[in-house]
Amino acid sequence: MLELDSPPSATAPASRVPLDRYARWAGLAVGILATRWLLPLNNGEGALYAILTFGLCAVAGVLLGDVLTAPRRGAVRTAGLTPRRVRDYVPPRMTVLLLGLAAALIVLLITAASVASRDDLGRAGRAFTVTCGGVTHSHTPWPGLYYGLPVLASLALSTAACGWSLRRIATRPGDEQSRRDRALAIVAAWGLVVSSALFGVASTVSGALMSTTCDGAAGVVGNWTVWPLGLLALLTAPWCLFTIVSPRATVWLGRRSGTSGTGRR
């Protein structure tokens, strides 16, 4: 596709600008309400589904705002021969970090599922069980398949939706800075899903490992693996949330990374 760029127009529909912000806030508000409704659920399911639902609502709000906001167009447009690519508009360092967190989340879920066992009611993939000294210790909840599949489903759904939206932003008309700002918001929304899910899974694994003293060296290694992941996810989630709710976050990041309204060189 040819690159069609235009400078921001003073006659751009300013009434459309708040729609994006309101849609983002509405998505977060719905997520908070859903979280309050889901948290009281028993057996650890409430916290899991609350985290996933909040992240998906944030993604839905950002995507809705992007759909409702028309691209800014100038009076004079120039055409270039360089095709626009999604990777030209996403924040490179943060995208690499989030991809790494997503990969860590998938590996952690696969590992947890491979060692999961049945709980005291015979339900598969919901407990962590170890035996030492002739005594069996079991802890639940544990992110086996029962809890892990919803996490993977939400990750797949948010990835597909955000990927489609990023592709749409890169190919539709508009100015360069607007594309970068909107791509940043979408990456942040996806990052909120990834980081919140990773924090929940890492916390669950750590809680189960710390509840027993007979997991040996494997338990120690497991804890020292999930603790840094949980901490990194805990630090990443607020940045993603701040980027979603604050329009100034895009300006700050753009100045820090040296980007402007012109294309990257």
Coordinates of C-alpha atoms in Angstrom, one line a residue:
M1 CA 0.0 0.0 0.0
L2 CA 1.2 3.5 -0.8
E3 CA 1.9 5.8 2.1
L4 CA -0.6 8.7 2.1
D5 CA 0.3 11.2 4.8
S6 CA -1.2 14.4 5.8
P7 CA -0.4 17.0 8.5
P8 CA -2.9 17.5 11.3
S9 CA -5.7 19.8 10.2
A10 CA -7.1 22.6 12.2
T11 CA -10.5 21.7 10.9
A12 CA -10.3 18.1 12.2
P13 CA -13.5 17.1 14.1
A14 CA -12.6 18.1 17.6
S15 CA -15.9 16.6 18.8
R16 CA -14.6 13.2 18.0
V17 CA -11.6 13.5 20.3
P18 CA -13.5 13.1 23.6
L19 CA -15.2 10.0 22.2
D20 CA -12.0 8.1 22.3
R21 CA -11.2 9.1 25.9
Y22 CA -14.8 8.3 27.0
A23 CA -14.7 4.9 25.4
R24 CA -11.5 4.0 27.2
W25 CA -12.9 5.2 30.5
A26 CA -16.1 3.3 29.9
G27 CA -14.3 0.1 29.2
L28 CA -12.3 0.5 32.4
A29 CA -15.5 1.3 34.4
V30 CA -17.3 -1.8 33.0
G31 CA -14.2 -3.8 33.9
I32 CA -14.3 -2.5 37.5
L33 CA -18.0 -3.3 37.9
A34 CA -17.4 -6.8 36.5
T35 CA -14.5 -7.3 38.8
R36 CA -16.6 -6.4 41.9
W37 CA -19.2 -8.9 40.8
L38 CA -16.7 -11.7 40.0
L39 CA -14.4 -11.4 43.0
P40 CA -16.8 -13.1 45.5
L41 CA -16.8 -16.3 43.5
N42 CA -15.3 -19.3 45.5
N43 CA -12.4 -21.6 44.9
G44 CA -10.1 -18.9 43.6
E45 CA -12.1 -18.6 40.4
G46 CA -13.3 -15.1 41.2
A47 CA -9.9 -13.4 41.2
L48 CA -8.9 -15.2 38.0
Y49 CA -12.0 -14.2 36.1
A50 CA -11.9 -10.7 37.5
I51 CA -8.4 -10.1 36.3
L52 CA -9.2 -11.5 32.8
T53 CA -12.4 -9.6 32.5
F54 CA -10.9 -6.3 33.5
G55 CA -8.2 -6.7 30.9
L56 CA -10.6 -7.6 28.2
C57 CA -12.9 -4.7 29.0
A58 CA -9.9 -2.3 28.8
V59 CA -9.1 -3.7 25.4
A60 CA -12.7 -3.4 24.3
G61 CA -12.8 0.3 25.4
V62 CA -9.6 1.2 23.5
L63 CA -10.8 -0.6 20.3
L64 CA -14.2 1.0 20.5
G65 CA -12.6 4.4 20.9
D66 CA -10.4 3.8 17.9
V67 CA -13.5 2.8 15.8
L68 CA -15.4 5.9 16.9
T69 CA -12.6 8.3 16.1
A70 CA -12.2 9.4 12.5
P71 CA -8.6 9.8 11.2
R72 CA -7.3 13.3 11.0
R73 CA -6.9 14.6 7.5
G74 CA -5.2 17.6 6.1
A75 CA -6.2 19.7 3.1
V76 CA -3.1 18.7 1.1
R77 CA -1.9 15.1 1.1
T78 CA 1.3 13.6 -0.3
A79 CA 1.9 10.1 -1.5
G80 CA 5.1 8.1 -0.9
L81 CA 6.2 4.7 -2.1
T82 CA 7.1 3.3 1.3
P83 CA 4.5 0.8 2.5
R84 CA 3.3 1.3 6.0
R85 CA 3.9 -1.5 8.5
V86 CA 2.5 -2.2 11.9
R87 CA 6.0 -2.4 13.5
D88 CA 6.7 1.2 12.3
Y89 CA 4.0 2.6 14.7
V90 CA 4.2 0.4 17.9
P91 CA 6.6 1.4 20.7
P92 CA 9.6 -0.9 20.0
R93 CA 11.0 -1.5 23.5
M94 CA 7.7 -1.8 25.2
T95 CA 6.4 -4.2 22.5
V96 CA 9.5 -6.4 22.9
L97 CA 9.0 -6.4 26.7
L98 CA 5.3 -7.3 26.4
L99 CA 6.0 -10.1 23.9
G100 CA 8.5 -11.5 26.4
L101 CA 6.0 -11.4 29.2
A102 CA 3.4 -13.1 27.0
A103 CA 5.9 -15.8 26.1
A104 CA 6.7 -16.2 29.8
L105 CA 3.0 -16.5 30.6
I106 CA 2.5 -19.2 28.1
V107 CA 5.5 -21.2 29.3
L108 CA 4.4 -20.8 32.9
L109 CA 0.9 -22.1 32.1
I110 CA 2.2 -25.1 30.2
T111 CA 4.6 -25.9 33.0
A112 CA 1.9 -25.6 35.6
A113 CA -0.5 -27.7 33.6
S114 CA 2.1 -30.5 33.3
V115 CA 2.5 -30.9 37.0
A116 CA -1.2 -30.2 38.0
S117 CA -3.2 -32.8 39.7
R118 CA -6.8 -33.5 40.8
D119 CA -8.1 -31.6 43.9
D120 CA -9.8 -33.3 46.9
L121 CA -13.1 -33.5 44.9
G122 CA -11.4 -35.3 42.0
R123 CA -11.5 -32.3 39.6
A124 CA -8.5 -32.4 37.2
G125 CA -6.0 -29.6 36.7
R126 CA -7.0 -27.6 39.8
A127 CA -4.4 -28.6 42.5
F128 CA -0.7 -28.9 43.1
T129 CA 0.2 -32.1 45.0
V130 CA 3.6 -33.3 46.3
T131 CA 4.4 -36.3 48.5
C132 CA 7.3 -36.6 50.9
G133 CA 7.9 -38.7 53.9
G134 CA 4.8 -40.7 53.1
V135 CA 2.7 -37.6 53.5
T136 CA 0.8 -36.0 50.6
H137 CA 0.4 -32.2 50.5
S138 CA -2.1 -30.6 48.2
H139 CA -2.8 -26.9 47.5
T140 CA -5.5 -25.3 45.4
P141 CA -6.0 -23.2 43.4
W142 CA -3.3 -24.1 40.9
P143 CA -3.1 -22.8 37.3
G144 CA -3.5 -26.1 35.6
L145 CA -5.7 -26.6 32.6
Y146 CA -8.9 -25.7 34.5
Y147 CA -7.6 -22.2 35.2
G148 CA -5.1 -21.9 32.5
L149 CA -7.4 -22.4 29.5
P150 CA -9.4 -19.3 30.2
V151 CA -6.2 -17.3 30.5
L152 CA -4.9 -18.6 27.2
A153 CA -8.3 -17.9 25.6
S154 CA -8.3 -14.3 26.8
L155 CA -4.8 -13.9 25.6
A156 CA -5.6 -15.3 22.1
L157 CA -8.8 -13.1 21.9
S158 CA -7.0 -9.9 22.9
T159 CA -4.0 -10.6 20.6
A160 CA -6.3 -11.2 17.6
A161 CA -8.4 -8.1 18.3
C162 CA -5.4 -5.8 18.9
G163 CA -3.5 -7.2 16.0
W164 CA -6.4 -6.5 13.7
S165 CA -6.8 -3.0 15.1
L166 CA -3.0 -2.2 14.6
R167 CA -3.2 -3.4 11.0
R168 CA -6.3 -1.2 10.5
I169 CA -4.4 1.8 11.9
A170 CA -1.4 1.3 9.7
T171 CA -3.3 1.0 6.5
R172 CA -6.1 3.6 6.9
P173 CA -5.6 7.4 6.1
G174 CA -4.3 9.7 8.7
D175 CA -1.2 11.5 10.0
E176 CA 1.8 9.8 11.4
Q177 CA 1.6 11.0 15.0
S178 CA -2.1 10.0 15.2
R179 CA -1.2 6.5 14.1
R180 CA 1.6 6.2 16.7
D181 CA -0.6 7.6 19.5
R182 CA -3.4 5.1 18.7
A183 CA -1.0 2.2 18.2
L184 CA 0.5 3.0 21.6
A185 CA -2.9 2.9 23.3
I186 CA -3.7 -0.5 21.7
V187 CA -0.4 -1.9 22.7
A188 CA -0.9 -0.7 26.3
A189 CA -4.4 -2.3 26.4
W190 CA -2.9 -5.6 25.2
G191 CA -0.1 -5.2 27.7
L192 CA -2.6 -4.8 30.5
V193 CA -4.2 -8.2 29.6
V194 CA -0.7 -9.8 29.5
S195 CA 0.7 -8.2 32.6
S196 CA -2.3 -8.7 34.8
A197 CA -2.7 -12.3 33.8
L198 CA 1.0 -13.0 34.3
F199 CA 0.8 -11.4 37.8
G200 CA -2.2 -13.5 38.7
V201 CA -0.7 -16.8 37.5
A202 CA 2.7 -16.0 39.1
S203 CA 1.1 -15.1 42.4
T204 CA -1.0 -18.3 42.3
V205 CA 2.1 -20.5 41.6
S206 CA 4.1 -18.8 44.3
G207 CA 1.4 -19.1 46.8
A208 CA 1.1 -22.9 46.2
L209 CA 4.8 -23.4 46.3
M210 CA 5.2 -21.5 49.5
S211 CA 2.4 -23.4 51.2
T212 CA 4.4 -26.6 51.3
T213 CA 7.9 -27.3 52.6
C214 CA 8.5 -30.6 50.9
D215 CA 8.8 -29.4 47.3
G216 CA 12.6 -29.4 47.6
A217 CA 15.0 -27.6 45.3
A218 CA 12.4 -27.6 42.5
G219 CA 10.1 -25.4 44.7
V220 CA 12.9 -23.0 45.5
V221 CA 13.9 -22.7 41.8
G222 CA 10.2 -22.2 40.9
N223 CA 9.7 -19.4 43.4
W224 CA 12.9 -17.6 42.3
T225 CA 11.6 -17.9 38.8
V226 CA 8.0 -16.6 39.3
W227 CA 8.9 -13.8 41.8
P228 CA 10.8 -11.7 39.2
L229 CA 8.1 -12.4 36.6
G230 CA 5.4 -11.3 39.0
L231 CA 7.3 -8.2 40.0
L232 CA 7.9 -7.2 36.4
A233 CA 4.2 -7.8 35.6
L234 CA 3.2 -5.7 38.6
L235 CA 5.4 -2.8 37.4
T236 CA 4.2 -3.1 33.8
A237 CA 0.4 -3.1 34.5
P238 CA 0.3 0.4 36.0
W239 CA 2.2 1.9 33.0
C240 CA -0.3 0.2 30.6
L241 CA -3.2 1.5 32.7
F242 CA -1.8 5.0 32.8
T243 CA -1.3 5.1 29.1
I244 CA -4.9 4.1 28.5
V245 CA -6.5 6.7 30.7
S246 CA -4.1 9.6 30.2
P247 CA -3.7 11.3 26.8
R248 CA -0.5 13.0 28.0
A249 CA 1.2 9.6 28.3
T250 CA 1.5 9.4 24.5
V251 CA 3.1 12.8 24.3
W252 CA 5.6 11.9 27.1
L253 CA 6.6 8.6 25.5
G254 CA 7.0 10.3 22.1
R255 CA 9.4 12.9 23.5
R256 CA 11.4 10.2 25.4
S257 CA 11.7 8.0 22.3
G258 CA 12.5 11.0 20.1
T259 CA 9.4 10.6 17.8
S260 CA 7.4 13.4 16.5
G261 CA 4.6 14.0 14.0
T262 CA 6.9 13.1 11.2
G263 CA 7.8 9.6 10.1
R264 CA 10.6 7.6 11.6
R265 CA 14.0 7.8 10.0

